[in-house]
Each structure stands twice: as C-alpha cells, then as structure tokens.
C-alpha cells in the first residue's frame, strides 16, 4: 500500500479507487474550472512570515464557536452524495469528525438519514438547500432540530446548478444506473462496485420524512438543483421561524452581501464559491475573505472554504482573520480511500501539520496567528472600494 502523507496522497488514492465518473463528480468544477484553479493559485500566492524565539511548548489548536469548543480550527464542509464514495459515507464523516472534536455539516443532498447520526451533538450541523418545494426544507430542518443538531448552514450560491461539464460528459445520473457506457469504467473498480452492490445505489435519504423513498422525480430535482429562485433576504425570516439556533450563510463573496447578512440576523458566514462548482470566473474564496472580514468587523464569525489542502493554507486564512476553515474534497478523498478511518487520518494529518506550523510560526494558540504572520507585499486582493451600497436597517422584530 502506498504511503499517504498528505491530502494529495489521499487524492491520488481516491482517484485509483473510484470509477472515473465518480472521481470527476468529486473533483470537477463549473465550466472551464477557472475558479476551481483560482482557489488554489491565490492561496499558494499568499506567503507567511514567522516570529522567532518564542516559547512554543504549549500548543493549543482549539477555538470557541457559538459556545462550543472545536479541537481544531477546521471542519467538514457539506458534501452531497457521499454514499457514492462509500455506502454510509455521511455516517462515516460524522463519526470521524466527532472522534476528532470538530464539526461535520450534513448536506441536504446526503444519503444517510438525519436520524442515523448521533443525537444531541452540537458539532453536528445541517446544510440547507431550499428547493422549489419548500416543504422539503421545512421537514429536513424540523428533523435536524429534533435530533439536536447544533447549527444550520443555508447555502445561497446555488439558485441554479453550475454547469459541471465533466458530469454532463459522463452522463452522471441519480439514482445511479450503470449504462453500457459506464460499464467499463465501473468494472475497472471492483472494490467500489462490490461496495455499491452491497450497500445499494445511494438515494437522497432526507428528502422525505419516514421510511418511504423519495420519488425519482424529487431526486432528479435535487441532482439538477432545481432551487427556489424566489429565495431572497426577506426569506431569512421564514428560515428563522424554522430554526432558532445559530444560522450561517454559506456562499457569500461580496462584502455588501456580508453586511446584508448581518442586517438580517445571520450568526455566521462562510465565504465560499462552492469549491469552484458554481459561477466559473468568480473570485477565489481567499481573495473574497479579506474585504468581507473588513465589512463584518468581528461582529459575527466568518469562515471560509475552497482549495484548502494543507494546514499552511488554513493558517493563511486564520492570519487574515477567518475564525475557521471548512474542507470539502480533502475529506471526501479520505472517505473514498479508507472510509471512516480515512477521514480520521486526513483530519489527523492536518492536525499534525497545524501543530508543526504553529511552532514554526511562533504561535501557541490560534489567537496568536494574526495578520502579522502574513508577509508584506502580498498579491493585491479586490478591495470593493467602489461599493457604496447602503446596508439596510435590521427589521424591527428580531428573528
Ligand atoms: C462533491 C461535492 C459535493 C458538494 N455538495 C455540497 C452540498 O450538498 N451542499 C453545499 O452547500 N456544498 C456542497 N459542496 C461544496 C462544499 O461544501 C465546499 O464549499 C467546497 O467543497 C469547498 O472546496 P474544497 O472542496 O476545495 O474544500 C460540495 C462540494 C463537492 C466537492
């Protein structure tokens, strides 16, 4: 077995374990994938600097968020269709996160039922897509609340599906039906095929309450991301009526939208371009982070995702002022490579990298990582100086 030292090693292993159409689903971005690449390129362009001769015998990687302790400043981003990587993939992700003391965000497009995840875990969060049939969102949130989930993440960057050209070319569909075109691809991955045959084709298990399976039509709606395009800032009142815990907005890229989120009572933001899977040509997440942090001015926690592959990437976002970082594909590489143990290993290797980086940078705690750790003469990120949009006053009632 090849040695897996870093996220890239897990990626290579995942590529060898999964049929091409599944790996492409995981790996791909929208259209020409320029935003996908920008996420990495802009992170790599940022340079750190160190502070030396500091006593670093007492490294503490933990952070506090919404009154809860995270053992590390990173968490598992929502990933739809985890069952394609491993049957029960969502449960495996959830368990690995719980074992490590970090959050896991269950996707609306998950394949494991909400009720199969441990109850009363505040680090278990739910990601919400609002499809045109709003009753789906209502029942998903109600069940997550009953299960004691700790936060709700409303994804706002999918009013329509991004054009994932790899999926179109591969004729990727759910429920999964191996066509003769895919047969050769699938037969080259007998381990994957055997697990799929045993676990059954993954279904979007949370679209209906109870044991009945969602109709093929409802599943197709989610796969093609037929969302409620009437969803707007006022709709946050409807979300608030369903959920009274911490509410985060995921998919914000513009500082004026960050101010709108504040004005409408969001408890946190995730700066994200959906891993380059939505608007191709959109700014990289790391470059969008800086102006959003300035707009939010510490009033609520700001997180970021997109392209983070090393703890040195994570540390760059923390140095800019992000409260924490979400990771999508790296965790799915771990899942595809080794199930729950694979995800746990990815979490662990990032922890080891983080501890080493903190010692090298002269930081004992996450709070010790500041803009002081970013080298001067950094690439110029958009400043949005020309944006004079007025921030609306918060509504009179609180929600
Ligand atoms: C295969 C895959 C499925 C995803 N499914 C969802 C989803 O269901 N809901 C959501 O809000 N984001 C989804 N995302 C986006 C991730 O939550 C996250 O924003 C992105 O993966 C971060 O970039 P990274 O993969 O480079 O870490 C998905 C991403 C991937 C790669």
Coordinates of C-alpha atoms and ligand atoms in Angstrom, one line a residue:
X1 CA 0.0 0.0 0.0
X2 CA 1.4 3.4 -0.9
X3 CA 2.3 5.8 1.9
X4 CA -0.3 8.6 2.4
X5 CA 1.5 11.5 3.9
X6 CA -0.7 14.4 2.8
X7 CA -4.0 15.3 1.3
X8 CA -2.6 15.0 -2.2
X9 CA -1.6 11.4 -1.5
X10 CA -5.2 10.7 -0.4
X11 CA -6.4 12.4 -3.6
X12 CA -4.2 10.0 -5.7
X13 CA -5.6 7.1 -3.8
X14 CA -9.2 8.2 -4.3
X15 CA -8.6 8.6 -8.0
X16 CA -7.3 5.0 -8.1
X17 CA -10.3 3.7 -6.1
X18 CA -13.2 5.4 -7.7
X19 CA -14.7 5.0 -11.2
X20 CA -13.8 8.0 -13.3
X21 CA -17.3 9.4 -13.4
X22 CA -17.4 9.4 -9.5
X23 CA -14.0 10.9 -9.2
X24 CA -15.0 13.6 -11.8
X25 CA -18.1 14.3 -9.8
X26 CA -16.0 14.9 -6.7
X27 CA -13.1 16.7 -8.4
X28 CA -14.8 18.8 -11.0
X29 CA -15.7 22.5 -11.1
X30 CA -18.0 24.5 -13.3
X31 CA -17.4 25.2 -17.0
X32 CA -13.7 26.0 -17.6
X33 CA -12.8 25.4 -13.9
X34 CA -11.0 28.7 -13.6
X35 CA -12.5 29.4 -10.2
X36 CA -11.6 25.9 -9.1
X37 CA -8.0 26.7 -10.0
X38 CA -8.0 30.2 -8.7
X39 CA -8.9 28.9 -5.2
X40 CA -5.6 27.0 -5.1
X41 CA -3.5 29.6 -7.0
X42 CA -4.5 32.5 -4.8
X43 CA -3.8 30.5 -1.6
X44 CA -0.4 29.5 -2.9
X45 CA 0.4 33.1 -3.8
X46 CA 0.0 34.2 -0.2
X47 CA 3.2 34.0 1.8
X48 CA 3.6 33.6 5.6
X49 CA 6.2 35.0 7.8
X50 CA 7.4 33.7 11.1
X51 CA 8.0 35.1 14.6
X52 CA 11.0 33.5 16.2
X53 CA 12.4 32.8 19.7
X54 CA 9.0 32.4 21.3
X55 CA 8.3 29.7 23.8
X56 CA 6.0 27.2 22.0
X57 CA 5.9 24.3 24.4
X58 CA 2.2 24.8 25.0
X59 CA 0.4 24.5 21.6
X60 CA -3.4 24.7 21.7
X61 CA -5.2 24.3 18.4
X62 CA -8.7 24.7 19.8
X63 CA -11.2 27.5 19.1
X64 CA -14.6 28.5 20.5
X65 CA -17.6 28.9 18.2
X66 CA -21.2 29.6 19.3
X67 CA -20.2 28.5 22.8
X68 CA -18.7 25.2 21.7
X69 CA -15.1 24.1 21.6
X70 CA -13.6 22.8 18.3
X71 CA -10.4 20.8 18.8
X72 CA -9.0 22.3 15.6
X73 CA -10.0 25.4 13.6
X74 CA -11.3 23.4 10.6
X75 CA -14.4 21.3 9.9
X76 CA -16.0 19.1 7.3
X77 CA -17.9 21.0 4.7
X78 CA -21.3 19.7 3.4
X79 CA -20.8 17.1 0.6
X80 CA -23.8 15.8 -1.3
X81 CA -23.8 12.2 -2.4
X82 CA -21.2 10.9 0.0
X83 CA -22.8 7.5 -0.5
X84 CA -21.2 7.3 -3.9
X85 CA -17.7 7.3 -2.3
X86 CA -18.7 4.8 0.4
X87 CA -22.1 3.4 1.5
X88 CA -22.9 5.2 4.7
X89 CA -20.4 7.8 3.8
X90 CA -22.2 10.6 5.7
X91 CA -22.3 8.5 8.9
X92 CA -18.5 7.8 8.5
X93 CA -17.8 11.5 8.0
X94 CA -19.9 12.4 11.1
X95 CA -18.2 9.8 13.3
X96 CA -14.7 10.8 12.2
X97 CA -15.5 14.4 12.9
X98 CA -17.0 13.6 16.3
X99 CA -14.0 11.5 17.2
X100 CA -11.7 14.4 16.4
X101 CA -13.9 17.0 18.1
X102 CA -14.6 19.1 15.0
X103 CA -18.0 19.9 13.3
X104 CA -19.4 18.0 10.4
X105 CA -22.1 19.6 8.2
X106 CA -24.6 17.1 6.8
X107 CA -25.8 18.1 3.3
X108 CA -29.4 18.3 2.3
X109 CA -28.2 16.0 -0.6
X110 CA -27.0 13.4 1.9
X111 CA -27.6 9.7 1.6
X112 CA -27.8 8.8 5.3
X113 CA -30.9 9.7 7.2
X114 CA -30.6 12.5 9.8
X115 CA -31.9 10.1 12.4
X116 CA -28.9 7.7 11.8
X117 CA -26.5 10.4 13.1
X118 CA -25.9 10.6 16.9
X119 CA -28.5 12.7 18.7
X120 CA -27.6 15.8 20.8
X121 CA -24.2 16.5 19.2
X122 CA -23.8 20.3 18.9
X123 CA -20.9 19.9 16.5
X124 CA -23.3 18.1 14.0
X125 CA -24.7 20.7 11.7
X126 CA -27.2 20.7 8.8
X127 CA -26.7 22.3 5.4
X128 CA -29.9 23.5 3.8
X129 CA -30.8 23.8 0.2
X130 CA -34.2 25.4 -0.4
X131 CA -35.8 23.6 -3.4
X132 CA -38.9 24.9 -5.2
X133 CA -40.9 22.6 -3.0
X134 CA -40.3 24.4 0.3
X135 CA -42.0 21.7 2.4
X136 CA -38.8 19.6 1.8
X137 CA -36.7 22.2 3.6
X138 CA -39.2 22.5 6.4
X139 CA -39.2 18.8 7.2
X140 CA -35.4 18.5 7.0
X141 CA -34.9 21.4 9.4
X142 CA -37.6 20.1 11.8
X143 CA -35.9 16.7 11.9
X144 CA -32.4 18.2 12.4
X145 CA -33.8 20.3 15.3
X146 CA -35.4 17.1 16.8
X147 CA -32.1 15.3 16.5
X148 CA -30.3 18.1 18.4
X149 CA -28.1 19.4 15.6
X150 CA -26.0 22.5 16.6
X151 CA -26.3 24.9 13.7
X152 CA -28.0 25.4 10.3
X153 CA -26.0 26.4 7.2
X154 CA -28.1 28.0 4.5
X155 CA -26.3 27.6 1.1
X156 CA -27.1 30.6 -1.1
X157 CA -24.8 30.1 -4.1
X158 CA -27.0 27.5 -5.8
X159 CA -30.0 29.3 -7.2
X160 CA -29.3 27.2 -10.2
X161 CA -26.8 24.4 -10.8
X162 CA -23.4 25.3 -12.1
X163 CA -22.5 23.7 -15.4
X164 CA -20.3 20.8 -14.3
X165 CA -19.3 19.7 -17.8
X166 CA -17.5 16.6 -16.6
X167 CA -20.8 15.3 -15.2
X168 CA -22.6 16.0 -18.4
X169 CA -20.0 14.3 -20.5
X170 CA -20.1 11.3 -18.1
X171 CA -23.9 11.1 -18.2
X172 CA -23.9 11.1 -14.5
X173 CA -27.4 10.5 -13.0
X174 CA -29.1 9.6 -9.7
X175 CA -30.5 7.1 -8.9
X176 CA -27.3 5.6 -10.3
X177 CA -27.9 3.3 -13.2
X178 CA -24.8 1.8 -14.8
X179 CA -25.3 2.2 -18.5
X180 CA -23.2 0.2 -21.0
X181 CA -21.2 3.4 -21.5
X182 CA -20.2 3.4 -17.8
X183 CA -19.8 -0.4 -17.5
X184 CA -16.1 -0.4 -18.5
X185 CA -15.4 2.4 -16.1
X186 CA -17.1 0.7 -13.2
X187 CA -15.7 -2.8 -13.9
X188 CA -12.2 -1.4 -13.5
X189 CA -13.0 -0.6 -9.9
X190 CA -14.3 -3.9 -8.5
X191 CA -13.9 -2.8 -4.9
X192 CA -16.1 0.2 -5.4
X193 CA -18.6 -2.0 -7.4
X194 CA -18.7 -4.6 -4.7
X195 CA -19.5 -2.0 -2.0
X196 CA -22.2 -0.4 -4.2
X197 CA -23.8 -3.8 -4.8
X198 CA -23.8 -4.5 -1.1
X199 CA -25.0 -1.0 0.0
X200 CA -27.3 -0.3 -2.9
X201 CA -27.4 2.7 -5.1
X202 CA -27.3 5.9 -2.9
X203 CA -30.6 7.7 -2.5
X204 CA -31.2 11.3 -1.3
X205 CA -32.4 9.9 2.0
X206 CA -33.6 13.1 3.6
X207 CA -36.0 14.5 1.1
X208 CA -38.9 12.7 2.7
X209 CA -39.7 12.1 6.3
X210 CA -40.4 8.5 7.3
X211 CA -39.2 5.3 5.6
X212 CA -40.7 5.8 2.2
X213 CA -38.1 6.5 -0.6
X214 CA -38.2 9.9 -2.3
X215 CA -39.6 9.7 -5.8
X216 CA -37.1 9.5 -8.7
X217 CA -38.5 12.9 -9.8
X218 CA -37.8 14.6 -6.5
X219 CA -34.3 13.1 -6.5
X220 CA -33.7 14.3 -10.0
X221 CA -34.9 17.8 -8.9
X222 CA -32.1 17.9 -6.2
X223 CA -29.5 16.5 -8.5
X224 CA -30.3 19.1 -11.1
X225 CA -30.5 21.6 -8.2
X226 CA -34.0 22.9 -9.0
X227 CA -33.9 25.5 -6.3
X228 CA -36.4 28.1 -5.2
X229 CA -35.2 31.1 -7.1
X230 CA -37.6 33.4 -5.2
X231 CA -35.4 33.0 -2.1
X232 CA -34.2 36.4 -1.0
X233 CA -33.0 38.2 2.1
X234 CA -36.7 38.5 3.3
X235 CA -36.8 34.7 3.2
X236 CA -34.4 34.5 6.1
X237 CA -37.4 35.3 8.3
X238 CA -39.0 32.1 7.1
X239 CA -35.8 30.2 7.8
X240 CA -35.6 31.8 11.3
X241 CA -39.1 30.6 12.0
X242 CA -38.0 27.1 11.4
X243 CA -34.7 27.3 13.2
X244 CA -33.8 29.3 16.4
X245 CA -30.2 28.1 16.8
X246 CA -27.1 29.5 15.1
X247 CA -27.7 30.3 11.4
X248 CA -24.8 30.6 9.0
X249 CA -25.0 31.8 5.4
X250 CA -22.7 29.8 3.0
X251 CA -21.7 31.1 -0.4
X252 CA -21.2 34.8 0.3
X253 CA -18.5 36.5 -1.9
X254 CA -19.3 40.2 -1.7
X255 CA -18.9 42.5 1.3
X256 CA -22.2 44.2 0.7
X257 CA -23.9 40.8 1.0
X258 CA -22.0 40.2 4.2
X259 CA -23.5 43.4 5.5
X260 CA -26.9 42.3 4.3
X261 CA -26.5 39.0 6.2
X262 CA -25.6 40.9 9.3
X263 CA -28.6 43.2 9.0
X264 CA -30.8 40.1 8.6
X265 CA -29.6 38.5 11.7
X266 CA -27.2 35.8 10.4
X267 CA -25.0 34.4 13.2
X268 CA -22.1 33.5 10.9
X269 CA -20.8 33.5 7.3
X270 CA -19.0 31.0 5.2
X271 CA -17.1 32.8 2.4
X272 CA -17.3 30.2 -0.4
X273 CA -17.6 29.8 -4.2
X274 CA -18.8 26.2 -3.6
X275 CA -15.4 24.8 -4.4
X276 CA -15.5 26.4 -7.9
X277 CA -18.6 24.4 -8.8
X278 CA -21.0 27.3 -9.4
X279 CA -20.1 30.6 -11.1
X280 CA -17.0 30.0 -13.1
X281 CA -14.9 33.1 -13.2
X282 CA -15.9 34.0 -9.6
X283 CA -13.3 35.3 -7.3
X284 CA -11.3 32.8 -5.3
X285 CA -12.6 32.4 -1.7
X286 CA -9.3 33.5 -0.1
X287 CA -9.4 36.8 -2.1
X288 CA -13.1 37.4 -1.2
X289 CA -12.3 36.8 2.5
X290 CA -10.3 39.9 3.2
X291 CA -13.0 42.6 2.2
X292 CA -15.7 40.6 3.9
X293 CA -13.8 40.5 7.1
X294 CA -13.4 44.2 6.9
X295 CA -17.1 44.6 6.4
X296 CA -18.1 42.3 9.2
X297 CA -15.6 43.8 11.6
X298 CA -15.7 40.9 14.1
X299 CA -19.5 41.2 14.8
X300 CA -20.0 37.5 13.8
X301 CA -17.6 34.7 13.0
X302 CA -16.5 34.4 9.4
X303 CA -15.4 31.1 7.9
X304 CA -14.0 30.3 4.5
X305 CA -13.7 27.2 2.2
X306 CA -12.3 26.4 -1.2
X307 CA -9.0 24.9 -2.1
X308 CA -7.5 24.3 1.4
X309 CA -5.2 21.3 1.2
X310 CA -2.5 21.9 3.8
X311 CA -2.6 23.3 7.3
X312 CA -0.3 26.1 5.9
X313 CA -3.3 27.1 3.7
X314 CA -5.6 27.1 6.8
X315 CA -3.1 29.2 8.7
X316 CA -3.2 31.8 5.9
X317 CA -7.0 32.2 6.3
X318 CA -6.7 32.4 10.1
X319 CA -3.9 35.0 9.7
X320 CA -6.3 37.1 7.6
X321 CA -8.9 36.9 10.4
X322 CA -11.1 33.9 9.5
X323 CA -12.5 32.1 12.5
X324 CA -12.1 28.7 10.9
X325 CA -11.9 26.8 7.6
X326 CA -14.2 24.2 6.0
X327 CA -12.8 21.4 3.9
X328 CA -14.8 19.6 1.2
X329 CA -12.8 17.4 -1.2
X330 CA -9.9 16.5 1.2
X331 CA -12.4 14.8 3.5
X332 CA -14.0 13.0 0.6
X333 CA -10.6 11.8 -0.6
X334 CA -10.2 10.3 2.9
X335 CA -13.6 8.7 2.7
X336 CA -13.0 7.2 -0.7
X337 CA -9.6 5.9 0.4
X338 CA -10.4 4.4 3.7
X339 CA -14.0 5.0 4.9
X340 CA -14.2 6.5 8.5
X341 CA -10.6 5.7 9.2
X342 CA -9.6 7.5 6.0
X343 CA -11.4 10.7 7.0
X344 CA -10.0 10.4 10.5
X345 CA -6.5 10.2 9.0
X346 CA -7.0 13.3 6.9
X347 CA -8.2 15.2 10.0
X348 CA -5.2 13.9 11.9
X349 CA -2.5 14.7 9.3
X350 CA -3.9 18.3 9.1
X351 CA -3.7 18.5 12.9
X352 CA 0.0 17.4 12.8
X353 CA 0.7 19.9 10.1
X354 CA -1.1 22.6 12.0
X355 CA 0.8 22.0 15.2
X356 CA 4.1 22.0 13.4
X357 CA 3.3 25.2 11.5
X358 CA 2.2 26.9 14.7
X359 CA 5.6 26.0 16.4
X360 CA 7.4 27.2 13.3
X361 CA 5.4 30.5 13.2
X362 CA 5.8 31.1 17.0
X363 CA 2.1 30.8 17.8
X364 CA 0.9 28.9 20.8
X365 CA -2.8 29.4 20.3
X366 CA -5.0 30.1 17.3
X367 CA -5.5 33.7 18.6
X368 CA -1.7 34.1 18.3
X369 CA -2.0 33.8 14.5
X370 CA -2.6 37.3 13.2
X371 CA -2.1 39.4 10.0
X372 CA 1.4 39.9 11.4
X373 CA 2.1 36.4 10.1
X374 CA 1.4 37.4 6.5
X375 CA 4.4 38.6 4.6
X376 CA 4.2 42.2 3.4
X377 CA 3.8 42.8 -0.4
X378 CA 1.0 40.3 -0.8
X379 CA -0.9 40.0 -4.1
X380 CA -3.5 42.7 -4.4
X381 CA -6.9 41.4 -3.5
X382 CA -10.1 43.1 -4.5
X383 CA -11.0 46.0 -2.1
X384 CA -14.5 46.8 -3.3
X385 CA -13.8 50.4 -2.6
X386 CA -16.3 51.5 -5.2
X387 CA -19.1 49.7 -3.5
X388 CA -21.3 52.3 -1.8
X389 CA -24.4 50.2 -1.4
X390 CA -26.3 51.1 1.7
X391 CA -26.8 48.5 4.4
X392 CA -30.5 48.2 5.2
X393 CA -31.5 48.7 8.8
X394 CA -32.3 45.4 10.6
X395 CA -36.1 44.6 10.6
X396 CA -37.9 45.9 13.7
X397 CA -38.6 42.5 15.1
X398 CA -35.7 40.2 16.0
X399 CA -35.6 36.7 14.5
Ligands
LIG1 C1 -18.6 16.5 -4.4 C2 -19.1 17.8 -3.7 C3 -20.4 17.9 -3.2 C4 -20.8 19.1 -2.6 N1 -22.0 19.1 -2.1 C5 -22.4 20.3 -1.4 C6 -23.7 20.3 -0.8 O1 -24.5 19.4 -0.9 N2 -24.1 21.5 -0.2 C7 -23.2 22.6 -0.1 O2 -23.5 23.6 0.5 N3 -22.0 22.5 -0.7 C8 -21.6 21.4 -1.3 N4 -20.3 21.3 -1.8 C9 -19.4 22.4 -1.6 C10 -18.6 22.2 -0.3 O3 -19.4 22.3 0.8 C11 -17.5 23.3 -0.2 O4 -18.0 24.5 -0.4 C12 -16.3 23.0 -1.2 O5 -16.1 21.7 -1.4 C13 -15.1 23.6 -0.6 O6 -14.0 23.5 -1.5 P1 -12.9 22.3 -1.4 O7 -13.6 21.1 -1.9 O8 -11.8 22.8 -2.3 O9 -12.5 22.1 0.0 C14 -19.9 20.1 -2.5 C15 -18.6 20.0 -2.9 C16 -18.2 18.8 -3.5 C17 -16.7 18.7 -4.0

